[in-house]
Coordinates of C-alpha atoms and ligand atoms in Angstrom, one line a residue:
M283 CA 39.6 -46.7 -27.0
S284 CA 41.3 -45.5 -30.1
D285 CA 42.6 -42.0 -30.7
R286 CA 41.1 -40.3 -33.7
D287 CA 39.2 -42.5 -36.1
T288 CA 38.9 -40.0 -38.9
P289 CA 41.5 -37.4 -39.8
T290 CA 40.2 -33.9 -40.1
E291 CA 41.3 -33.4 -43.7
D292 CA 38.1 -35.2 -44.6
A293 CA 36.0 -32.4 -43.1
S294 CA 32.8 -31.8 -45.0
P295 CA 32.0 -28.3 -46.4
D296 CA 29.5 -27.9 -43.7
E297 CA 32.2 -28.4 -41.1
D298 CA 34.4 -25.9 -43.0
R299 CA 31.7 -23.3 -42.6
R300 CA 31.4 -23.9 -39.0
R301 CA 35.1 -23.7 -38.6
S302 CA 35.3 -20.3 -40.1
G303 CA 33.2 -19.0 -37.2
R304 CA 34.2 -19.7 -33.7
A305 CA 32.7 -23.2 -33.8
W306 CA 35.5 -24.6 -31.7
R307 CA 34.1 -23.1 -28.6
G308 CA 30.5 -23.7 -29.7
S309 CA 29.4 -20.5 -31.5
D310 CA 25.9 -20.3 -30.0
A311 CA 26.2 -22.2 -26.8
P312 CA 27.3 -19.8 -24.1
L313 CA 30.6 -21.1 -22.8
R314 CA 29.8 -22.3 -19.3
A315 CA 33.0 -22.0 -17.4
D316 CA 31.6 -24.1 -14.6
G317 CA 31.2 -26.9 -17.2
G318 CA 27.5 -26.8 -16.6
T319 CA 27.8 -28.3 -13.2
E320 CA 26.3 -25.4 -11.4
A321 CA 22.7 -25.9 -10.6
E322 CA 20.5 -24.0 -13.1
G323 CA 18.9 -22.0 -10.3
A324 CA 22.3 -20.7 -9.1
D325 CA 22.3 -17.8 -11.4
D326 CA 22.2 -15.0 -8.9
V327 CA 25.4 -13.3 -9.6
R328 CA 27.4 -12.1 -6.6
L329 CA 30.8 -10.7 -7.2
D330 CA 32.8 -11.2 -4.1
P331 CA 36.5 -10.6 -4.3
W332 CA 37.0 -12.6 -1.2
G333 CA 34.4 -15.3 -1.6
S334 CA 34.6 -18.4 -3.7
S335 CA 33.8 -17.5 -7.2
T336 CA 31.7 -19.6 -9.4
I337 CA 29.8 -17.8 -12.1
A338 CA 26.8 -19.6 -13.3
D339 CA 26.0 -17.3 -16.2
Y340 CA 28.4 -14.9 -17.6
R341 CA 25.7 -13.0 -19.5
K342 CA 24.3 -11.7 -16.3
L343 CA 27.6 -9.8 -15.7
F344 CA 26.8 -7.7 -18.7
E345 CA 23.3 -6.9 -17.7
Q346 CA 23.8 -6.5 -14.0
F347 CA 27.2 -4.9 -13.7
G348 CA 27.7 -3.2 -17.1
I349 CA 30.7 -5.3 -18.0
E350 CA 31.0 -5.0 -21.8
E351 CA 31.4 -7.9 -24.1
F352 CA 35.0 -8.4 -25.3
D353 CA 33.9 -9.5 -28.7
E354 CA 32.7 -6.0 -29.4
V355 CA 36.2 -4.5 -28.9
L356 CA 38.1 -7.5 -30.4
P357 CA 38.3 -6.0 -34.0
E358 CA 40.0 -3.0 -32.6
V359 CA 42.8 -5.0 -31.0
P360 CA 45.9 -5.5 -33.1
D361 CA 46.9 -9.2 -33.3
P362 CA 44.7 -10.3 -30.4
H363 CA 45.9 -12.9 -27.9
Y364 CA 44.5 -16.4 -28.3
L365 CA 42.5 -16.1 -25.0
M366 CA 40.8 -13.1 -26.6
R367 CA 40.2 -14.9 -29.9
R368 CA 38.7 -17.9 -28.2
G369 CA 36.4 -15.9 -26.0
V370 CA 38.2 -17.0 -22.8
I371 CA 38.6 -13.3 -22.2
F372 CA 34.9 -12.6 -22.4
G373 CA 34.4 -9.1 -20.9
H374 CA 36.0 -5.7 -20.4
R375 CA 35.6 -2.3 -18.9
D376 CA 36.7 0.6 -21.1
Y377 CA 39.4 -1.4 -23.0
R378 CA 39.2 0.9 -26.0
P379 CA 41.7 3.5 -24.9
V380 CA 44.2 0.7 -24.3
A381 CA 43.6 -0.8 -27.7
E382 CA 43.9 2.6 -29.3
A383 CA 47.2 3.3 -27.6
M384 CA 48.4 -0.1 -28.8
R385 CA 47.5 0.7 -32.4
E386 CA 48.9 4.2 -32.3
G387 CA 52.2 3.2 -30.6
E388 CA 51.4 5.3 -27.6
E389 CA 52.1 4.6 -23.9
F390 CA 49.9 2.2 -22.1
A391 CA 50.3 -0.2 -19.2
S392 CA 49.1 -3.5 -17.9
L393 CA 49.1 -4.6 -14.2
S394 CA 47.8 -7.5 -12.2
G395 CA 48.3 -8.8 -8.7
F396 CA 48.7 -12.2 -7.1
M397 CA 47.9 -13.3 -3.6
P398 CA 50.7 -15.7 -2.7
T399 CA 48.4 -18.1 -0.8
G400 CA 49.6 -21.3 -2.5
D401 CA 51.4 -22.5 -5.5
P402 CA 50.8 -20.8 -8.8
H403 CA 48.5 -22.9 -11.0
I404 CA 47.2 -23.0 -14.5
G405 CA 44.6 -20.4 -13.7
H406 CA 47.3 -17.9 -12.7
K407 CA 49.1 -18.7 -15.9
M408 CA 46.3 -17.1 -17.9
V409 CA 46.8 -13.8 -16.1
F410 CA 50.6 -14.1 -16.3
D411 CA 50.2 -14.6 -20.1
E412 CA 47.9 -11.6 -20.3
I413 CA 50.4 -9.3 -18.7
I414 CA 53.2 -10.7 -20.8
W415 CA 51.2 -10.3 -24.0
H416 CA 50.5 -6.6 -23.2
Q417 CA 54.2 -6.2 -22.5
Q418 CA 55.1 -7.7 -25.9
Q419 CA 52.6 -5.3 -27.5
G420 CA 54.7 -2.4 -26.2
G421 CA 53.0 -1.7 -22.8
D422 CA 54.7 -1.1 -19.5
A423 CA 54.1 -4.3 -17.5
Y424 CA 53.6 -4.6 -13.8
A425 CA 53.1 -7.7 -11.6
L426 CA 52.7 -7.4 -7.9
I427 CA 52.7 -9.8 -5.0
A428 CA 49.7 -8.9 -2.8
D429 CA 51.4 -10.0 0.4
L430 CA 49.7 -7.4 2.6
E431 CA 46.3 -8.7 1.3
A432 CA 47.4 -12.3 1.8
H433 CA 48.3 -11.6 5.4
A434 CA 45.2 -9.6 6.1
A435 CA 42.6 -11.6 4.3
R436 CA 44.0 -15.1 4.5
G437 CA 46.0 -14.9 7.7
L438 CA 49.2 -16.3 6.1
S439 CA 52.4 -15.9 8.0
W440 CA 55.2 -13.8 6.4
E441 CA 57.3 -16.9 6.0
E442 CA 54.6 -18.7 4.0
I443 CA 54.1 -15.6 1.9
D444 CA 57.8 -15.3 1.1
E445 CA 58.0 -18.8 -0.1
H446 CA 55.0 -18.5 -2.4
A447 CA 55.9 -15.1 -3.6
R448 CA 59.2 -16.4 -4.9
S449 CA 57.4 -19.1 -6.8
Y450 CA 54.9 -16.8 -8.5
V451 CA 57.7 -14.6 -9.7
L452 CA 59.6 -17.6 -11.1
S453 CA 56.6 -18.8 -13.1
L454 CA 56.0 -15.3 -14.4
L455 CA 59.5 -15.0 -15.6
A456 CA 59.6 -18.5 -17.0
L457 CA 56.5 -17.7 -19.1
G458 CA 58.2 -14.7 -20.6
F459 CA 57.9 -11.6 -18.5
D460 CA 60.7 -9.3 -19.2
P461 CA 62.0 -8.0 -15.8
E462 CA 64.3 -5.4 -17.4
D463 CA 61.4 -3.7 -19.0
G464 CA 58.6 -4.4 -16.5
E465 CA 58.2 -4.0 -12.8
L466 CA 57.7 -6.6 -10.1
Y467 CA 56.9 -5.5 -6.6
R468 CA 55.6 -6.7 -3.3
Q469 CA 52.9 -4.5 -1.7
S470 CA 54.7 -4.5 1.6
D471 CA 58.0 -3.4 0.0
N472 CA 56.7 -0.4 -2.0
R473 CA 56.6 2.8 -0.1
E474 CA 55.3 4.9 -2.9
L475 CA 52.4 2.5 -3.3
Q476 CA 51.5 2.7 0.4
D477 CA 51.6 6.5 0.3
L478 CA 49.2 6.4 -2.7
A479 CA 46.9 4.0 -0.9
F480 CA 46.8 6.4 2.1
E481 CA 46.0 9.3 -0.2
L482 CA 43.3 7.4 -2.0
G483 CA 41.7 6.7 1.4
T484 CA 40.9 10.3 1.6
E485 CA 38.3 9.8 -1.1
A486 CA 36.6 6.7 0.2
N487 CA 34.6 6.3 3.3
F488 CA 33.3 3.4 5.4
S489 CA 29.7 3.5 4.1
E490 CA 30.9 3.1 0.6
L491 CA 33.1 0.1 1.4
Q492 CA 30.2 -1.3 3.3
A493 CA 27.9 -1.1 0.3
I494 CA 30.5 -2.5 -2.1
Y495 CA 32.1 -5.3 0.0
D496 CA 29.5 -5.9 2.6
F497 CA 31.8 -4.7 5.3
G498 CA 30.3 -4.3 8.8
G499 CA 31.2 -3.0 12.2
E500 CA 33.2 -6.2 12.9
T501 CA 35.3 -6.1 9.7
N502 CA 39.0 -5.8 10.4
V503 CA 40.7 -2.6 9.6
S504 CA 43.3 -4.5 7.6
Y505 CA 40.6 -5.5 5.1
M506 CA 40.0 -1.9 4.4
Q507 CA 43.7 -1.3 4.1
S508 CA 43.8 -4.1 1.6
V509 CA 41.2 -2.4 -0.4
V510 CA 42.9 1.0 -0.5
T511 CA 46.2 -0.9 -1.2
Q512 CA 44.6 -2.6 -4.2
M513 CA 43.2 0.7 -5.4
A514 CA 46.8 2.1 -5.3
D515 CA 48.1 -1.0 -7.1
I516 CA 45.6 -0.4 -9.9
L517 CA 46.6 3.3 -10.3
Y518 CA 50.3 2.7 -9.6
P519 CA 51.3 2.5 -13.3
Q520 CA 50.0 6.1 -13.7
L521 CA 52.2 7.6 -11.0
D522 CA 54.8 8.7 -13.6
E523 CA 52.2 10.1 -15.9
P524 CA 48.6 9.3 -16.8
K525 CA 48.2 6.5 -19.3
P526 CA 45.6 3.9 -20.4
T527 CA 46.1 0.9 -18.1
V528 CA 44.5 -2.5 -18.3
I529 CA 44.1 -4.8 -15.3
P530 CA 43.6 -8.4 -16.4
V531 CA 41.6 -10.2 -13.6
G532 CA 38.8 -12.6 -13.0
P533 CA 35.3 -11.1 -12.8
D534 CA 35.2 -11.5 -9.0
Q535 CA 37.6 -8.5 -8.9
D536 CA 35.1 -6.3 -10.7
P537 CA 33.9 -4.5 -7.5
H538 CA 37.5 -3.4 -7.1
M539 CA 37.6 -2.1 -10.6
R540 CA 34.5 0.0 -10.2
L541 CA 35.8 1.6 -7.0
A542 CA 39.2 2.2 -8.6
R543 CA 37.6 3.9 -11.6
D544 CA 35.5 6.1 -9.2
L545 CA 38.5 7.0 -7.1
A546 CA 40.5 7.9 -10.1
A547 CA 37.9 10.4 -11.1
R548 CA 37.5 11.7 -7.6
M549 CA 41.2 12.4 -7.3
R550 CA 41.1 14.7 -10.3
Y551 CA 41.5 18.4 -9.6
F552 CA 39.0 19.5 -12.1
G553 CA 35.9 18.3 -13.8
V554 CA 34.7 19.3 -17.3
R555 CA 31.1 19.4 -18.5
E556 CA 28.9 21.2 -21.0
A557 CA 26.9 24.2 -19.6
F558 CA 24.4 26.7 -21.0
A559 CA 24.2 29.5 -18.5
S560 CA 25.7 30.5 -15.2
F561 CA 23.6 28.1 -13.1
E562 CA 24.5 24.4 -12.5
A563 CA 22.4 21.7 -14.2
E564 CA 22.2 17.9 -13.9
A565 CA 22.9 15.7 -16.8
D566 CA 19.3 15.1 -17.7
E567 CA 18.5 18.8 -17.4
R568 CA 21.4 19.6 -19.7
V569 CA 19.8 17.5 -22.4
L570 CA 16.8 19.8 -22.3
L571 CA 18.9 22.9 -22.2
R572 CA 20.7 21.7 -25.3
Q573 CA 17.3 21.2 -27.0
A574 CA 16.1 24.6 -26.0
Y575 CA 19.3 26.2 -27.2
D576 CA 19.0 24.4 -30.6
A577 CA 15.4 25.6 -31.0
R578 CA 16.2 29.2 -30.3
E579 CA 15.1 30.4 -33.7
E580 CA 11.6 29.3 -32.8
Y581 CA 11.1 31.4 -29.8
A582 CA 13.8 34.1 -29.3
E583 CA 13.1 37.7 -30.1
D584 CA 16.7 37.9 -31.1
A585 CA 18.0 34.5 -32.2
D586 CA 21.5 35.7 -31.6
L587 CA 20.7 36.4 -28.0
P588 CA 18.1 33.9 -26.7
R589 CA 17.2 34.5 -23.1
C590 CA 16.8 31.9 -20.4
G591 CA 13.3 33.1 -19.6
E592 CA 12.2 32.7 -23.3
A593 CA 13.7 29.2 -23.3
A594 CA 11.7 28.4 -20.1
D595 CA 8.4 29.4 -21.8
W596 CA 9.2 27.3 -24.8
L597 CA 10.2 24.3 -22.8
R598 CA 7.1 24.5 -20.6
S599 CA 4.9 24.2 -23.7
R600 CA 6.5 21.1 -25.0
E601 CA 6.6 17.4 -24.3
P602 CA 10.2 17.1 -23.6
A603 CA 12.4 14.0 -23.3
P604 CA 13.5 13.2 -20.7
P605 CA 10.2 14.4 -19.1
D606 CA 11.3 14.1 -15.5
A607 CA 13.8 16.8 -15.8
R608 CA 11.4 19.4 -17.2
E609 CA 10.1 21.0 -14.0
S610 CA 13.5 21.6 -12.6
A611 CA 15.0 22.8 -15.9
V612 CA 12.2 25.3 -16.4
E613 CA 12.6 26.6 -12.9
K614 CA 16.3 27.1 -13.3
L615 CA 15.8 28.9 -16.6
E616 CA 13.1 31.1 -15.1
N617 CA 15.3 32.1 -12.3
A618 CA 18.0 33.1 -14.8
G619 CA 15.5 35.3 -16.6
K620 CA 17.2 37.7 -18.9
E621 CA 20.5 35.9 -18.9
P622 CA 21.3 34.7 -22.4
I623 CA 21.3 30.9 -22.9
R624 CA 24.6 30.1 -24.5
P625 CA 26.6 26.9 -24.7
R626 CA 30.0 26.8 -23.1
T627 CA 32.5 24.4 -21.6
R628 CA 32.6 24.5 -17.8
I629 CA 35.7 23.5 -15.9
F630 CA 34.9 23.1 -12.3
D631 CA 37.1 22.8 -9.2
R632 CA 36.9 19.4 -7.6
R633 CA 39.9 19.3 -5.3
A634 CA 42.3 21.7 -6.8
T635 CA 44.6 23.9 -4.8
D636 CA 44.0 27.7 -5.0
A637 CA 47.2 28.0 -7.0
A638 CA 46.1 25.3 -9.5
F639 CA 42.7 26.9 -9.9
E640 CA 44.3 30.3 -10.6
A641 CA 46.7 28.7 -13.1
L642 CA 43.7 27.1 -14.8
I643 CA 41.9 30.4 -15.2
E644 CA 45.1 31.9 -16.7
A645 CA 45.5 29.0 -19.1
V646 CA 42.0 29.0 -20.5
P647 CA 42.3 30.7 -23.9
G648 CA 39.6 33.0 -25.5
E649 CA 36.5 34.4 -24.0
K650 CA 35.9 33.1 -20.4
R651 CA 33.9 33.9 -17.4
V652 CA 35.3 33.2 -13.9
Y653 CA 33.1 32.1 -11.0
D654 CA 34.0 31.0 -7.4
E655 CA 34.2 27.3 -8.2
H656 CA 34.3 27.1 -11.9
V657 CA 35.4 28.8 -15.1
D658 CA 33.3 28.9 -18.2
A659 CA 35.2 28.8 -21.5
F660 CA 33.3 29.9 -24.6
E661 CA 35.9 28.9 -27.2
L662 CA 37.1 25.6 -25.9
G663 CA 35.7 22.1 -26.7
E664 CA 35.3 19.5 -24.0
R665 CA 38.2 17.4 -25.1
E666 CA 40.5 20.4 -25.3
A667 CA 39.3 21.5 -21.9
E668 CA 40.1 18.1 -20.5
E669 CA 43.6 18.4 -21.7
F670 CA 44.1 21.9 -20.3
A671 CA 42.7 20.7 -17.0
R672 CA 45.0 17.7 -16.9
E673 CA 48.1 19.7 -17.8
V674 CA 47.4 22.2 -15.0
E675 CA 46.7 19.4 -12.5
L676 CA 50.0 17.7 -13.4
D677 CA 51.9 21.0 -13.1
H678 CA 50.4 21.5 -9.6
G679 CA 51.2 18.1 -8.0
G680 CA 48.1 16.2 -9.1
H681 CA 48.1 12.8 -10.7
G682 CA 45.7 13.4 -13.6
F683 CA 44.6 9.8 -13.5
L684 CA 42.7 8.2 -16.4
P685 CA 40.1 5.7 -15.3
P686 CA 41.8 2.3 -15.4
S687 CA 40.4 -0.4 -17.7
S688 CA 40.0 -4.1 -17.1
V689 CA 39.6 -7.4 -19.0
Y690 CA 37.9 -10.4 -17.5
H691 CA 38.6 -14.1 -18.2
R692 CA 36.5 -17.1 -17.5
F693 CA 37.3 -19.3 -14.6
M694 CA 38.5 -22.7 -15.6
T695 CA 36.5 -25.7 -14.6
G696 CA 38.1 -28.1 -12.1
L697 CA 39.4 -31.3 -13.6
T698 CA 37.1 -33.2 -11.3
G699 CA 34.1 -31.1 -12.4
G700 CA 32.9 -28.2 -10.4
K701 CA 35.2 -25.4 -9.3
M702 CA 38.9 -25.4 -9.8
S703 CA 40.1 -24.9 -6.3
S704 CA 43.6 -24.9 -4.8
S705 CA 42.2 -26.7 -1.8
I706 CA 41.4 -29.7 -4.0
P707 CA 44.7 -30.8 -5.6
A708 CA 43.1 -33.1 -8.1
S709 CA 40.9 -30.3 -9.4
H710 CA 43.7 -28.2 -10.7
I711 CA 47.2 -28.4 -12.0
S712 CA 49.9 -26.5 -10.2
L713 CA 52.7 -25.1 -12.2
L714 CA 55.0 -26.9 -9.7
D715 CA 53.3 -30.3 -10.1
D716 CA 55.6 -33.1 -11.0
P717 CA 55.1 -33.5 -14.8
E718 CA 54.0 -37.1 -14.2
D719 CA 51.4 -36.0 -11.7
G720 CA 50.2 -33.5 -14.2
Y721 CA 49.9 -36.3 -16.7
D722 CA 48.0 -38.4 -14.2
K723 CA 45.6 -35.6 -13.2
V724 CA 44.6 -35.1 -16.8
K725 CA 44.2 -38.8 -17.4
S726 CA 41.7 -39.0 -14.5
A727 CA 39.8 -35.8 -15.4
T728 CA 36.1 -35.7 -15.9
T729 CA 35.1 -35.3 -19.5
G730 CA 32.1 -34.3 -21.5
G731 CA 32.1 -37.7 -23.1
R732 CA 29.2 -40.1 -23.5
T733 CA 28.7 -43.3 -21.6
T734 CA 29.9 -45.6 -24.3
A735 CA 32.2 -45.3 -27.3
E736 CA 29.3 -46.2 -29.5
E737 CA 27.2 -43.4 -28.2
Q738 CA 30.1 -41.0 -28.5
R739 CA 30.6 -41.9 -32.2
E740 CA 26.9 -41.5 -32.8
K741 CA 26.2 -38.2 -30.9
G742 CA 29.6 -36.7 -30.5
G743 CA 31.1 -35.5 -27.2
K744 CA 30.1 -32.4 -25.3
A745 CA 33.2 -30.3 -25.7
D746 CA 31.5 -27.3 -24.3
E747 CA 31.1 -29.1 -21.0
C748 CA 34.4 -30.8 -21.0
P749 CA 37.2 -29.7 -18.6
V750 CA 39.7 -31.5 -20.9
Y751 CA 38.6 -29.5 -23.9
E752 CA 39.0 -26.4 -21.7
L753 CA 42.6 -27.4 -21.1
Y754 CA 43.1 -27.5 -24.9
A755 CA 41.5 -24.2 -25.5
Y756 CA 42.9 -22.3 -22.5
L757 CA 46.4 -23.7 -22.5
L758 CA 47.5 -26.8 -24.5
S759 CA 46.7 -25.4 -28.0
G760 CA 48.8 -22.3 -27.3
D761 CA 48.5 -20.0 -30.2
D762 CA 47.4 -22.7 -32.6
D763 CA 43.7 -22.0 -33.3
E764 CA 43.6 -24.7 -36.0
F765 CA 44.5 -27.3 -33.4
A766 CA 42.0 -26.1 -30.9
K767 CA 39.3 -26.2 -33.6
E768 CA 40.3 -29.6 -34.7
V769 CA 39.9 -31.0 -31.2
Y770 CA 36.6 -29.3 -30.9
E771 CA 35.3 -30.5 -34.3
E772 CA 36.5 -34.0 -33.8
C773 CA 34.9 -34.2 -30.4
V774 CA 31.5 -32.9 -31.3
G775 CA 31.6 -34.8 -34.6
G776 CA 32.1 -38.1 -32.8
E777 CA 35.4 -38.8 -34.3
R778 CA 37.4 -38.3 -31.1
L779 CA 37.0 -40.5 -28.1
C780 CA 37.8 -39.5 -24.6
G781 CA 40.6 -42.0 -23.9
G782 CA 42.8 -41.0 -26.7
C783 CA 41.8 -37.3 -26.3
K784 CA 42.9 -37.4 -22.7
E785 CA 46.1 -39.3 -23.5
Q786 CA 47.0 -36.5 -26.0
A787 CA 46.1 -33.8 -23.5
A788 CA 48.0 -35.5 -20.7
E789 CA 51.2 -35.8 -22.8
L790 CA 50.9 -32.1 -23.8
M791 CA 50.5 -31.2 -20.2
E792 CA 53.4 -33.3 -19.1
S793 CA 55.7 -31.6 -21.6
F794 CA 54.4 -28.2 -20.8
L795 CA 55.2 -28.7 -17.1
E796 CA 58.6 -30.1 -17.9
D797 CA 59.5 -27.2 -20.1
H798 CA 58.0 -24.7 -17.6
Q799 CA 60.0 -26.1 -14.7
E800 CA 63.2 -26.1 -16.7
K801 CA 62.7 -22.4 -17.4
R802 CA 61.9 -21.8 -13.7
A803 CA 65.2 -23.5 -12.8
E804 CA 67.1 -21.2 -15.2
W805 CA 65.5 -18.1 -13.7
E806 CA 66.2 -19.4 -10.2
E807 CA 69.9 -19.0 -10.9
K808 CA 69.4 -15.4 -12.1
L809 CA 66.9 -14.3 -9.5
D810 CA 69.5 -12.6 -7.2
E811 CA 70.4 -10.2 -10.0
L812 CA 66.8 -8.9 -10.2
D813 CA 65.7 -5.8 -8.5
I814 CA 63.0 -7.4 -6.5
D815 CA 63.2 -8.0 -2.8
L816 CA 61.7 -11.4 -2.2
D817 CA 62.1 -11.5 1.5
S818 CA 59.8 -9.7 3.8
D819 CA 61.6 -7.7 6.4
R820 CA 58.8 -8.5 8.9
K821 CA 59.3 -12.0 10.1
R822 CA 56.8 -12.1 12.9
A823 CA 53.1 -12.6 12.4
Ligands
LIG257 N1 42.8 -9.0 -4.8 C1 43.6 -9.8 -5.8 C2 43.3 -11.3 -5.6 O1 42.5 -11.6 -4.8 C3 45.0 -9.5 -5.8 C4 45.4 -8.1 -6.2 C5 46.0 -7.2 -5.3 C6 45.2 -7.5 -7.4 N2 46.2 -6.1 -6.0 C7 45.7 -6.2 -7.3 C8 44.7 -7.9 -8.6 C9 45.7 -5.3 -8.3 C10 44.7 -7.0 -9.7 C11 45.2 -5.7 -9.5 O2 43.9 -12.2 -6.1
SF4_258 FE1 36.3 -34.0 -23.8 FE2 38.1 -35.0 -25.5 FE3 36.1 -36.5 -24.6 FE4 35.5 -34.5 -26.2 S1 36.7 -36.3 -26.7 S2 34.4 -35.0 -24.4 S3 37.1 -33.0 -25.7 S4 37.8 -35.6 -23.4

């Protein structure tokens, strides 16, 4: 089969139009990271951090788990990485504060962790690249070796772990991680991390882990320790001071992210919310209280001093939204009777020390009212109150954590179709593969091609279902969008045939591996000088 028959310069105006969008990944077709090999019915999404992860339909992750679409935040990201531009990074949780810090030149961090269960492969490279990119954008970068987790969850011996750990670090360095500026650590070797894990454990209980991870009575304690250790990893960059932090991971790690975000909030000394009177109200009741306050002219004898009882009468006579909260809101207002209804910012004690609570009361400026477990500030907005509360917390030994953010990338399809799996060598390319083996693996990969060259020319190839195209998009094109688009267009336009296409990809893969391994060898020489202990002190397992 020949390589390209038609050069792309001949592209028709129609093609040009398609190129200006994101046609190279198929603008309408959802990119199926499983290459469409998953059975259609297999669309029940389960996110299991320790299971085998295939995701049949990424859209479900948005609906079922509230992961947000990365495309929506993309315009806010300065100079986005190609994995972001190409939709490989497809989802996020709360990435905005990170993007904002990046734009404003403020502090932010990025961290991810790697279980050293085998050789690092091209799937890990994506995450290495994401950490490195955030580092280059000015963030503090962290990469950790999850050796405790590998020991607990995969039963690897410390010797095996040490060997793999070293290899992960070498690849990360070879890809451009700056160790002077960033931090590399092993879970087992980081005492501060373990203390933080222990501390976070005070805010999580067994029932919760059971619900999130399906743990049961027979689950090993070390699994639970792995969970709190990972929670500590995720919050570790904020131990110096709170800062927006992004965790680049696969979507299988999302349960960990949800728990980490919860724990970050539970660790806070104070909470801040809007309030309207001395009593406590739920979020949906507060909506009604706000409406009642805003309508005070309608019912209050003295609009400067609307009473709770008056607001109750008004509310009872209306069709409020949300309707469910009416009864309880009316009741609370009635009980408060003559007390004025008046907006305020409530700062409440969550797990503050007495000294911290006292200091907070002192610090709140303007008119305030102090209760047993909260203080109401009448001249402080919620944002300012948040800042006060965080300052006081930090002054009194708290962490003041911000909820950590995450970005999610698609899983690569295996070269043999189906899942890319480290247990099937032909399905993936290890960063340690002999470059010639890398070449061979690409040459024998499954494609999205048609049965005959003739059919291919006529109908075009199915780039969206082609593992080889994925190699181009995820890795081989690097930062060169034009090249990625060219491959895509030529393929779906029938100008590109699989034989030549694979030859080109195989050659690119071979030289990538050669180059990468050269750089690994260079770092190998310098590894001793780095401040990372690569040998576990515990040799028995
Ligand atoms: N659990 C992750 C995995 O299975 C590894 C990991 C440990 C991690 N700590 C982390 C990932 C912190 C992201 C952030 O590969
Ligand atoms: Fe895949 Fe290339 Fe064949 Fe298209 S031409 S189906 S991208 S191998």
